[in-house]
Tab-separated table of C-alpha atoms in Angstrom:
chain	number	residue	atom	x	y	z
H	1	UNK	CA	22.634	57.338	-28.425
H	2	UNK	CA	20.900	54.579	-30.284
H	3	UNK	CA	17.402	55.259	-31.488
H	4	UNK	CA	16.260	51.850	-30.394
H	5	UNK	CA	13.043	52.114	-28.421
H	6	UNK	CA	12.296	49.922	-25.451
H	7	UNK	CA	8.867	48.302	-25.623
H	8	UNK	CA	6.819	49.243	-22.564
H	9	UNK	CA	6.182	46.239	-20.312
H	10	UNK	CA	2.705	44.790	-20.617
H	11	UNK	CA	0.764	45.707	-17.492
H	12	UNK	CA	-1.947	43.048	-17.373
H	13	UNK	CA	-2.908	40.074	-19.455
H	14	UNK	CA	-6.369	38.552	-19.181
H	15	UNK	CA	-6.597	34.808	-19.841
H	16	UNK	CA	-10.006	33.291	-20.456
H	17	UNK	CA	-10.269	29.551	-19.890
H	18	UNK	CA	-13.120	27.395	-21.119
H	19	UNK	CA	-15.012	26.867	-17.849
H	20	UNK	CA	-17.900	28.925	-16.496
H	21	UNK	CA	-17.162	32.524	-17.414
H	22	UNK	CA	-18.589	34.965	-14.864
H	23	UNK	CA	-21.218	37.569	-15.690
H	24	UNK	CA	-19.483	40.891	-16.349
H	25	UNK	CA	-21.653	43.083	-14.096
H	26	UNK	CA	-21.213	40.736	-11.114
H	27	UNK	CA	-17.487	40.524	-11.781
H	28	UNK	CA	-17.134	44.308	-11.992
H	29	UNK	CA	-19.154	44.744	-8.794
H	30	UNK	CA	-17.220	42.162	-6.779
H	31	UNK	CA	-13.698	43.075	-7.883
H	32	UNK	CA	-13.578	46.716	-9.011
H	33	UNK	CA	-10.620	47.372	-11.297
H	34	UNK	CA	-10.038	43.683	-12.015
H	35	UNK	CA	-9.025	44.362	-15.627
H	36	UNK	CA	-7.146	47.627	-15.035
H	37	UNK	CA	-4.169	48.122	-17.313
H	38	UNK	CA	-5.284	45.371	-19.646
H	39	UNK	CA	-3.019	45.064	-22.658
H	40	UNK	CA	-3.591	41.515	-23.894
H	41	UNK	CA	-6.460	39.040	-23.957
H	42	UNK	CA	-5.670	35.363	-24.530
H	43	UNK	CA	-8.496	32.849	-24.845
H	44	UNK	CA	-8.108	29.107	-24.322
H	45	UNK	CA	-10.123	27.307	-27.012
H	46	UNK	CA	-13.858	27.798	-26.235
H	47	UNK	CA	-12.807	30.605	-23.897
H	48	UNK	CA	-13.007	32.700	-27.084
H	49	UNK	CA	-16.789	32.549	-26.792
H	50	UNK	CA	-16.519	33.448	-23.097
H	51	UNK	CA	-14.422	36.462	-24.066
H	52	UNK	CA	-17.175	37.666	-26.378
H	53	UNK	CA	-19.760	37.275	-23.603
H	54	UNK	CA	-17.516	39.404	-21.371
H	55	UNK	CA	-17.212	42.069	-24.049
H	56	UNK	CA	-13.513	41.338	-24.547
H	57	UNK	CA	-11.866	40.812	-27.928
H	58	UNK	CA	-9.172	38.135	-27.758
H	59	UNK	CA	-5.801	39.046	-29.248
H	60	UNK	CA	-4.881	35.378	-29.359
H	61	UNK	CA	-6.753	32.064	-29.178
H	62	UNK	CA	-4.739	29.019	-28.087
H	63	UNK	CA	-5.667	25.354	-27.887
H	64	UNK	CA	-6.679	22.206	-29.679
H	65	UNK	CA	-9.872	23.967	-30.836
H	66	UNK	CA	-12.098	21.001	-30.004
H	67	UNK	CA	-14.557	23.378	-28.324
H	68	UNK	CA	-14.930	25.753	-31.260
H	69	UNK	CA	-16.830	25.045	-34.465
H	70	UNK	CA	-14.653	25.370	-37.608
H	71	UNK	CA	-16.862	28.273	-38.718
H	72	UNK	CA	-16.124	30.001	-35.404
H	73	UNK	CA	-12.384	29.559	-35.893
H	74	UNK	CA	-12.776	30.954	-39.417
H	75	UNK	CA	-14.625	33.973	-38.035
H	76	UNK	CA	-11.873	34.632	-35.473
H	77	UNK	CA	-9.190	34.482	-38.161
H	78	UNK	CA	-11.261	36.695	-40.439
H	79	UNK	CA	-11.417	39.280	-37.663
H	80	UNK	CA	-7.637	39.279	-37.517
H	81	UNK	CA	-7.400	37.334	-34.283
H	82	UNK	CA	-4.325	35.149	-34.076
H	83	UNK	CA	-5.141	31.455	-33.625
H	84	UNK	CA	-2.474	29.078	-32.291
H	85	UNK	CA	-3.523	25.484	-32.899
H	86	UNK	CA	-2.254	22.561	-30.829
H	87	UNK	CA	-2.825	18.828	-31.315
H	88	UNK	CA	-5.473	17.259	-29.045
H	89	UNK	CA	-3.027	14.678	-27.658
H	90	UNK	CA	-0.806	17.257	-25.959
H	91	UNK	CA	0.795	17.327	-22.538
H	92	UNK	CA	-0.839	20.512	-21.238
H	93	UNK	CA	-4.370	21.829	-20.929
H	94	UNK	CA	-5.584	24.618	-23.181
H	95	UNK	CA	-5.680	26.856	-20.107
H	96	UNK	CA	-2.024	26.154	-19.360
H	97	UNK	CA	-1.044	26.825	-22.979
H	98	UNK	CA	-2.998	30.097	-22.964
H	99	UNK	CA	-1.378	31.222	-19.718
H	100	UNK	CA	2.075	30.320	-21.004
H	101	UNK	CA	1.400	32.367	-24.139
H	102	UNK	CA	0.378	35.316	-21.971
H	103	UNK	CA	3.402	35.002	-19.650
H	104	UNK	CA	5.715	34.904	-22.665
H	105	UNK	CA	4.736	38.551	-23.272
H	106	UNK	CA	6.117	39.422	-19.826
H	107	UNK	CA	3.055	40.993	-18.173
H	108	UNK	CA	3.259	42.458	-14.673
H	109	UNK	CA	-0.079	40.835	-13.792
H	110	UNK	CA	-2.407	38.156	-15.164
H	111	UNK	CA	-6.096	37.692	-14.420
H	112	UNK	CA	-7.455	34.246	-15.285
H	113	UNK	CA	-11.195	33.870	-15.788
H	114	UNK	CA	-13.308	30.785	-16.495
H	115	UNK	CA	-10.898	28.512	-14.641
H	116	UNK	CA	-12.716	27.729	-11.389
H	117	UNK	CA	-16.217	26.611	-12.315
H	118	UNK	CA	-17.908	24.389	-14.810
H	119	UNK	CA	-18.478	20.703	-15.162
H	120	UNK	CA	-14.809	19.706	-14.979
H	121	UNK	CA	-13.652	19.618	-11.388
H	122	UNK	CA	-10.352	18.094	-12.525
H	123	UNK	CA	-9.694	21.180	-14.649
H	124	UNK	CA	-10.452	23.504	-11.733
H	125	UNK	CA	-7.972	21.592	-9.553
H	126	UNK	CA	-5.291	21.658	-12.237
H	127	UNK	CA	-5.954	25.350	-12.889
H	128	UNK	CA	-5.048	26.200	-9.293
H	129	UNK	CA	-1.595	24.801	-10.054
H	130	UNK	CA	-1.265	27.329	-12.892
H	131	UNK	CA	-0.510	29.873	-10.172
H	132	UNK	CA	2.645	27.894	-9.398
H	133	UNK	CA	4.077	27.920	-12.934
H	134	UNK	CA	7.721	28.992	-12.662
H	135	UNK	CA	7.116	31.742	-15.255
H	136	UNK	CA	4.384	33.174	-13.002
H	137	UNK	CA	6.795	33.869	-10.141
H	138	UNK	CA	7.116	37.544	-9.266
H	139	UNK	CA	3.902	38.460	-11.057
H	140	UNK	CA	0.460	39.125	-9.657
H	141	UNK	CA	-1.445	36.135	-11.038
H	142	UNK	CA	-5.013	35.592	-9.923
H	143	UNK	CA	-7.874	33.183	-10.655
H	144	UNK	CA	-11.145	35.063	-10.570
H	145	UNK	CA	-14.861	34.521	-10.778
H	146	UNK	CA	-17.704	36.695	-9.531
H	147	UNK	CA	-17.383	35.312	-6.029
H	148	UNK	CA	-13.884	33.944	-5.708
H	149	UNK	CA	-10.326	35.261	-5.963
H	150	UNK	CA	-7.467	32.777	-5.680
H	151	UNK	CA	-3.829	33.776	-5.329
H	152	UNK	CA	-0.623	32.016	-4.331
H	153	UNK	CA	1.681	33.467	-1.685
H	154	UNK	CA	5.232	32.139	-1.682
H	155	UNK	CA	7.512	32.504	1.367
H	156	UNK	CA	9.003	34.696	2.450
H	157	UNK	CA	6.237	37.034	1.417
H	158	UNK	CA	3.274	39.155	2.301
H	159	UNK	CA	0.006	39.658	0.451
H	160	UNK	CA	-2.380	42.561	0.704
H	161	UNK	CA	-5.948	41.390	1.409
H	162	UNK	CA	-7.596	44.777	1.617
H	163	UNK	CA	-11.267	44.894	0.719
H	164	UNK	CA	-14.716	44.620	2.159
H	165	UNK	CA	-15.139	43.662	5.807
H	166	UNK	CA	-17.330	40.583	6.027
H	167	UNK	CA	-15.735	38.802	3.076
H	168	UNK	CA	-14.291	35.358	3.784
H	169	UNK	CA	-10.590	34.604	3.582
H	170	UNK	CA	-9.375	31.010	3.397
H	171	UNK	CA	-5.702	30.150	3.784
H	172	UNK	CA	-4.578	26.688	2.643
H	173	UNK	CA	-1.033	25.369	2.741
H	174	UNK	CA	-0.095	24.551	-0.838
H	175	UNK	CA	2.232	21.785	-2.032
H	176	UNK	CA	3.386	21.042	1.520
H	177	UNK	CA	3.168	22.530	5.014
H	178	UNK	CA	3.533	26.268	5.593
H	179	UNK	CA	5.001	27.936	8.652
H	180	UNK	CA	5.193	31.354	10.241
H	181	UNK	CA	1.778	32.499	9.046
H	182	UNK	CA	0.765	35.915	10.370
H	183	UNK	CA	-2.436	37.761	9.504
H	184	UNK	CA	-3.720	41.267	10.056
H	185	UNK	CA	-7.302	42.455	9.829
H	186	UNK	CA	-8.905	38.990	10.059
H	187	UNK	CA	-11.370	37.778	12.694
H	188	UNK	CA	-9.316	34.711	13.632
H	189	UNK	CA	-5.761	36.022	13.691
H	190	UNK	CA	-2.724	33.843	13.096
H	191	UNK	CA	0.512	34.904	14.771
H	192	UNK	CA	3.620	33.274	13.368
H	193	UNK	CA	1.781	29.952	13.297
H	194	UNK	CA	2.159	26.767	11.247
H	195	UNK	CA	-0.524	25.736	8.762
H	196	UNK	CA	-0.256	22.093	7.781
H	197	UNK	CA	-1.302	20.865	4.359
H	198	UNK	CA	-4.548	18.989	4.648
H	199	UNK	CA	-6.662	19.981	7.618
H	200	UNK	CA	-9.458	22.455	7.075
H	201	UNK	CA	-8.278	24.781	9.840
H	202	UNK	CA	-7.536	27.724	7.527
H	203	UNK	CA	-11.049	27.787	6.053
H	204	UNK	CA	-13.499	30.638	6.463
H	205	UNK	CA	-11.553	33.325	8.206
H	206	UNK	CA	-13.335	36.681	7.944
H	207	UNK	CA	-11.987	40.068	6.907
H	208	UNK	CA	-12.941	42.510	9.659
H	209	UNK	CA	-10.889	45.487	8.551
H	210	UNK	CA	-10.612	47.311	5.221
H	211	UNK	CA	-6.853	46.802	5.557
H	212	UNK	CA	-5.826	43.214	5.915
H	213	UNK	CA	-2.823	41.107	5.010
H	214	UNK	CA	-1.222	37.703	5.337
H	215	UNK	CA	2.471	36.909	5.591
H	216	UNK	CA	4.255	33.565	5.491
H	217	UNK	CA	7.803	32.679	6.535
H	218	UNK	CA	8.125	29.189	4.997
H	219	UNK	CA	6.204	27.278	2.361
H	220	UNK	CA	3.367	28.434	0.147
H	221	UNK	CA	-0.183	29.494	0.881
H	222	UNK	CA	-3.175	29.465	-1.368
H	223	UNK	CA	-5.156	32.571	-0.483
H	224	UNK	CA	-8.820	32.326	-1.409
H	225	UNK	CA	-11.087	35.300	-0.878
H	226	UNK	CA	-14.833	34.764	-1.111
H	227	UNK	CA	-16.907	37.830	-1.775
H	228	UNK	CA	-20.003	37.740	0.407
H	229	UNK	CA	-22.874	39.458	-1.319
H	230	UNK	CA	-24.949	41.808	0.750
H	231	UNK	CA	-21.981	42.931	2.815
H	232	UNK	CA	-21.788	46.701	2.495
H	233	UNK	CA	-18.634	48.194	1.015
R	1	UNK	CA	-16.835	-20.052	24.903
R	2	UNK	CA	-17.796	-16.522	25.733
R	3	UNK	CA	-21.180	-15.398	24.528
R	4	UNK	CA	-19.807	-11.989	23.556
R	5	UNK	CA	-20.834	-11.129	20.045
R	6	UNK	CA	-18.581	-9.254	17.696
R	7	UNK	CA	-20.287	-6.279	16.039
R	8	UNK	CA	-20.156	-6.677	12.276
R	9	UNK	CA	-17.918	-4.073	10.659
R	10	UNK	CA	-19.812	-1.233	9.027
R	11	UNK	CA	-19.604	-1.680	5.274
R	12	UNK	CA	-20.191	1.822	3.958
R	13	UNK	CA	-20.835	5.204	5.476
R	14	UNK	CA	-22.341	7.990	3.401
R	15	UNK	CA	-21.304	11.524	4.353
R	16	UNK	CA	-23.308	14.432	3.004
R	17	UNK	CA	-21.549	17.784	2.988
R	18	UNK	CA	-23.285	21.105	2.565
R	19	UNK	CA	-22.354	21.888	-1.045
R	20	UNK	CA	-24.353	21.078	-4.174
R	21	UNK	CA	-25.953	17.695	-3.575
R	22	UNK	CA	-26.394	15.736	-6.826
R	23	UNK	CA	-29.778	14.658	-8.177
R	24	UNK	CA	-30.420	11.082	-7.128
R	25	UNK	CA	-31.451	9.681	-10.548
R	26	UNK	CA	-28.350	11.131	-12.233
R	27	UNK	CA	-26.155	9.830	-9.418
R	28	UNK	CA	-27.662	6.346	-9.637
R	29	UNK	CA	-27.259	6.327	-13.413
R	30	UNK	CA	-23.640	7.491	-13.412
R	31	UNK	CA	-22.331	5.332	-10.554
R	32	UNK	CA	-24.510	2.217	-10.174
R	33	UNK	CA	-24.180	0.725	-6.696
R	34	UNK	CA	-22.639	3.880	-5.227
R	35	UNK	CA	-24.443	3.392	-1.898
R	36	UNK	CA	-24.235	-0.404	-1.722
R	37	UNK	CA	-23.809	-1.759	1.781
R	38	UNK	CA	-24.806	1.525	3.352
R	39	UNK	CA	-24.964	1.308	7.120
R	40	UNK	CA	-24.587	4.884	8.302
R	41	UNK	CA	-25.510	8.330	6.989
R	42	UNK	CA	-23.753	11.355	8.493
R	43	UNK	CA	-24.772	14.844	7.417
R	44	UNK	CA	-22.603	17.941	7.841
R	45	UNK	CA	-24.810	20.807	8.994
R	46	UNK	CA	-27.063	21.857	6.054
R	47	UNK	CA	-26.136	18.553	4.415
R	48	UNK	CA	-29.092	17.250	6.462
R	49	UNK	CA	-31.389	18.957	3.951
R	50	UNK	CA	-29.364	17.465	1.102
R	51	UNK	CA	-29.819	14.028	2.654
R	52	UNK	CA	-33.571	14.482	2.601
R	53	UNK	CA	-33.471	15.514	-1.071
R	54	UNK	CA	-31.516	12.317	-1.768
R	55	UNK	CA	-34.080	10.221	0.077
R	56	UNK	CA	-31.585	9.357	2.816
R	57	UNK	CA	-32.301	9.652	6.537
R	58	UNK	CA	-29.249	10.864	8.463
R	59	UNK	CA	-28.277	8.862	11.514
R	60	UNK	CA	-26.164	11.739	12.740
R	61	UNK	CA	-25.891	15.459	11.963
R	62	UNK	CA	-22.583	17.147	12.818
R	63	UNK	CA	-21.522	20.780	12.690
R	64	UNK	CA	-21.962	24.302	13.949
R	65	UNK	CA	-25.541	24.255	12.646
R	66	UNK	CA	-25.288	27.729	11.116
R	67	UNK	CA	-26.915	26.414	7.939
R	68	UNK	CA	-29.971	24.900	9.640
R	69	UNK	CA	-32.888	26.843	11.099
R	70	UNK	CA	-33.466	26.094	14.804
R	71	UNK	CA	-36.866	24.616	13.884
R	72	UNK	CA	-35.095	22.278	11.478
R	73	UNK	CA	-32.677	21.127	14.188
R	74	UNK	CA	-35.669	20.593	16.484
R	75	UNK	CA	-37.355	18.484	13.806
R	76	UNK	CA	-34.241	16.324	13.373
R	77	UNK	CA	-34.007	15.723	17.133
R	78	UNK	CA	-37.731	14.988	17.297
R	79	UNK	CA	-37.246	12.319	14.638
R	80	UNK	CA	-34.633	10.682	16.827
R	81	UNK	CA	-31.673	11.832	14.739
R	82	UNK	CA	-28.556	12.434	16.785
R	83	UNK	CA	-27.253	15.997	16.513
R	84	UNK	CA	-23.639	16.771	17.459
R	85	UNK	CA	-23.188	20.528	17.855
R	86	UNK	CA	-19.817	22.274	17.457
R	87	UNK	CA	-18.905	25.919	18.078
R	88	UNK	CA	-18.640	28.098	14.947
R	89	UNK	CA	-15.050	29.137	15.741
R	90	UNK	CA	-13.637	25.649	15.346
R	91	UNK	CA	-10.513	24.374	13.644
R	92	UNK	CA	-12.174	22.017	11.147
R	93	UNK	CA	-14.916	22.304	8.562
R	94	UNK	CA	-18.295	20.693	9.161
R	95	UNK	CA	-17.452	18.264	6.360
R	96	UNK	CA	-14.243	17.207	8.101
R	97	UNK	CA	-16.069	16.742	11.420
R	98	UNK	CA	-18.758	14.665	9.711
R	99	UNK	CA	-16.185	12.481	7.981
R	100	UNK	CA	-14.260	11.988	11.224
R	101	UNK	CA	-17.484	10.950	12.950
R	102	UNK	CA	-18.110	8.422	10.165
R	103	UNK	CA	-14.548	7.067	10.229
R	104	UNK	CA	-14.767	6.616	14.013
R	105	UNK	CA	-17.356	3.884	13.321
R	106	UNK	CA	-14.702	1.989	11.322
R	107	UNK	CA	-16.450	1.640	7.944
R	108	UNK	CA	-14.816	-0.281	5.097
R	109	UNK	CA	-15.825	2.442	2.637
R	110	UNK	CA	-17.072	6.034	2.722
R	111	UNK	CA	-18.913	7.900	-0.023
R	112	UNK	CA	-18.872	11.686	0.377
R	113	UNK	CA	-21.532	13.706	-1.459
R	114	UNK	CA	-22.066	17.463	-1.685
R	115	UNK	CA	-18.355	18.168	-1.327
R	116	UNK	CA	-17.288	19.150	-4.856
R	117	UNK	CA	-19.703	21.802	-6.076
R	118	UNK	CA	-21.412	24.875	-4.797
R	119	UNK	CA	-20.429	28.462	-4.300
R	120	UNK	CA	-17.434	27.746	-2.072
R	121	UNK	CA	-14.444	26.774	-4.162
R	122	UNK	CA	-12.259	26.897	-1.041
R	123	UNK	CA	-14.418	24.187	0.529
R	124	UNK	CA	-14.150	21.996	-2.569
R	125	UNK	CA	-10.351	22.308	-2.472
R	126	UNK	CA	-10.202	21.520	1.240
R	127	UNK	CA	-12.618	18.613	0.770
R	128	UNK	CA	-10.191	16.915	-1.616
R	129	UNK	CA	-7.738	16.805	1.291
R	130	UNK	CA	-10.311	14.848	3.310
R	131	UNK	CA	-9.239	11.838	1.248
R	132	UNK	CA	-5.807	12.141	2.875
R	133	UNK	CA	-7.001	12.050	6.500
R	134	UNK	CA	-4.851	9.487	8.328
R	135	UNK	CA	-8.008	7.700	9.565
R	136	UNK	CA	-9.082	7.248	5.928
R	137	UNK	CA	-6.018	5.160	5.042
R	138	UNK	CA	-6.831	1.611	3.979
R	139	UNK	CA	-10.476	2.428	3.297
R	140	UNK	CA	-12.210	3.106	0.008
R	141	UNK	CA	-13.063	6.797	0.397
R	142	UNK	CA	-14.552	8.632	-2.550
R	143	UNK	CA	-15.883	12.102	-3.334
R	144	UNK	CA	-18.832	11.820	-5.678
R	145	UNK	CA	-21.236	13.914	-7.680
R	146	UNK	CA	-23.318	12.998	-10.706
R	147	UNK	CA	-20.378	13.546	-13.030
R	148	UNK	CA	-17.254	13.222	-10.944
R	149	UNK	CA	-15.580	10.559	-8.810
R	150	UNK	CA	-12.430	11.523	-6.912
R	151	UNK	CA	-10.204	9.021	-5.147
R	152	UNK	CA	-6.692	9.071	-3.706
R	153	UNK	CA	-4.159	6.397	-4.602
R	154	UNK	CA	-1.197	6.063	-2.244
R	155	UNK	CA	2.002	4.299	-3.300
R	156	UNK	CA	2.733	1.532	-3.581
R	157	UNK	CA	-0.731	0.766	-4.807
R	158	UNK	CA	-3.098	0.031	-7.623
R	159	UNK	CA	-6.624	1.262	-8.233
R	160	UNK	CA	-9.315	-0.357	-10.321
R	161	UNK	CA	-10.794	2.093	-12.858
R	162	UNK	CA	-13.214	-0.248	-14.534
R	163	UNK	CA	-16.265	1.351	-16.074
R	164	UNK	CA	-17.624	2.864	-19.236
R	165	UNK	CA	-15.286	3.308	-22.192
R	166	UNK	CA	-15.312	6.964	-23.209
R	167	UNK	CA	-15.254	8.331	-19.673
R	168	UNK	CA	-12.391	10.668	-18.827
R	169	UNK	CA	-9.699	9.793	-16.316
R	170	UNK	CA	-7.465	12.514	-14.877
R	171	UNK	CA	-4.391	11.638	-12.834
R	172	UNK	CA	-2.857	14.422	-10.740
R	173	UNK	CA	0.146	14.081	-8.452
R	174	UNK	CA	-1.039	14.976	-4.965
R	175	UNK	CA	0.988	16.624	-2.205
R	176	UNK	CA	4.233	16.229	-4.153
R	177	UNK	CA	5.557	14.468	-7.247
R	178	UNK	CA	4.558	10.894	-8.064
R	179	UNK	CA	6.696	8.307	-9.810
R	180	UNK	CA	6.332	4.927	-11.452
R	181	UNK	CA	2.830	5.535	-12.773
R	182	UNK	CA	1.490	2.735	-14.945
R	183	UNK	CA	-1.959	2.582	-16.489
R	184	UNK	CA	-3.997	-0.083	-18.243
R	185	UNK	CA	-7.066	0.441	-20.401
R	186	UNK	CA	-6.517	4.158	-21.027
R	187	UNK	CA	-6.070	5.891	-24.396
R	188	UNK	CA	-2.815	7.605	-23.408
R	189	UNK	CA	-0.952	4.909	-21.500
R	190	UNK	CA	1.667	5.660	-18.880
R	191	UNK	CA	4.398	3.066	-18.386
R	192	UNK	CA	6.339	3.407	-15.159
R	193	UNK	CA	6.467	7.167	-15.703
R	194	UNK	CA	6.844	10.152	-13.376
R	195	UNK	CA	3.976	12.608	-12.907
R	196	UNK	CA	5.124	15.891	-11.424
R	197	UNK	CA	2.866	17.966	-9.182
R	198	UNK	CA	1.637	20.971	-11.071
R	199	UNK	CA	1.599	20.526	-14.826
R	200	UNK	CA	-1.658	19.594	-16.476
R	201	UNK	CA	-0.175	16.590	-18.286
R	202	UNK	CA	-2.339	14.016	-16.495
R	203	UNK	CA	-5.622	15.675	-17.478
R	204	UNK	CA	-8.225	14.120	-19.715
R	205	UNK	CA	-6.999	10.623	-20.320
R	206	UNK	CA	-9.790	8.432	-21.716
R	207	UNK	CA	-10.964	5.002	-20.601
R	208	UNK	CA	-10.981	2.812	-23.699
R	209	UNK	CA	-11.533	-0.555	-22.057
R	210	UNK	CA	-14.146	-1.778	-19.571
R	211	UNK	CA	-11.205	-2.972	-17.483
R	212	UNK	CA	-8.752	-0.270	-16.579
R	213	UNK	CA	-6.387	0.474	-13.727
R	214	UNK	CA	-3.655	2.756	-12.500
R	215	UNK	CA	-0.686	1.847	-10.331
R	216	UNK	CA	1.884	4.090	-8.658
R	217	UNK	CA	5.281	3.220	-7.195
R	218	UNK	CA	6.044	6.428	-5.248
R	219	UNK	CA	3.963	9.363	-4.054
R	220	UNK	CA	0.224	9.876	-4.235
R	221	UNK	CA	-2.164	10.326	-7.127
R	222	UNK	CA	-5.518	11.980	-7.178
R	223	UNK	CA	-7.639	9.910	-9.539
R	224	UNK	CA	-10.559	11.841	-10.995
R	225	UNK	CA	-13.040	10.072	-13.248
R	226	UNK	CA	-15.456	12.185	-15.248
R	227	UNK	CA	-18.555	10.435	-16.458
R	228	UNK	CA	-19.292	11.488	-20.025
R	229	UNK	CA	-22.999	11.465	-20.668
R	230	UNK	CA	-24.137	9.940	-23.892
R	231	UNK	CA	-21.380	7.357	-23.917
R	232	UNK	CA	-23.031	3.963	-24.129
R	233	UNK	CA	-22.451	1.536	-21.275
């Protein structure tokens, strides 16, 4: 037998983009266990500061570094944090580069923070497409803030939506029409139904059961869960 | 000759959704003339309160009215404002219903406010699809806040991007890949190039000329302009 050891597969990477980073207590309260099994933290440019606010030490900072002061970059390097510098005129956002760096380590799951809010609506829109990166397929990749969880469900597939009754669940066809959508545990059930890209029909469904799920037979669905504060667990 | 008069076509409708409504002075400063030719104001549910904050009187309020107190609805009716009530368990968002009501009056242009920000990221995503409503085709329909202008360009077509040098321009393929994208007046020019749906390549281009434009030969492009404060007009 060879003595070669097999590196254990990384359970969860956390990627911190440079948008609004949620407050840690609110995040922990809304999505218990969101960082479970964390083995890697990758920050996108100014996301390094967001990581600090969240009490997370980045293992790696990726980007063109236009949102970090040179003294800040120096401090990161001094603390032994790896910094991967890209030119400003590149063909991908810092968030995409950071996610790609995380996926290259082959994690089972990735949680992306700081990608939904902030002053750049174009970034938020582009960040949703990060869920559709080919390297993300087969992994549990999620965009998260203290109120919102966004995931992508690719057909044929089924996604567990278990959680607090009263929370909102929005289903949006992604990148084209979806078909054969079936839900369980939601107030407005869908039963093997089509969901066309565009109309707002799939907005604001409501989780009525602790156990809930959505399945899709063709196409892709963006599954957005909105945590309603004040709803008892 | 018949004495029948032909009603003049409505120039611009303003639709106010129930998300974050921008501050009027910032809106006026960022997008001069944004409400020019206004002939109709339609508010979606709680957007009626946003209209008031903007100094606009709604002609029509549309929605399930779950965001307005009954006394508020009474006040609107008392002021002679038409209120169109929908059931809560409907297949379209209040914003979509409000936009449809506006488009039914055949305006040349529609400006939609309150649709990009707020606590409901799912609504913001669905609101972008409002630009693709079939009834919106051939009209100038725009989502606006004090920093962001979102428009949809359908091939074959060309969109004028004139404005302040220094502002950011993001081009994202919408609902599928786009091809034959050509820009003028931007720092990172595209010359009859493809833009695939998904990657963040089209983010953060920069307007370098007062006159700028984008053209597309196949597909659709979401054109997002981000007004950079502090850049001189």
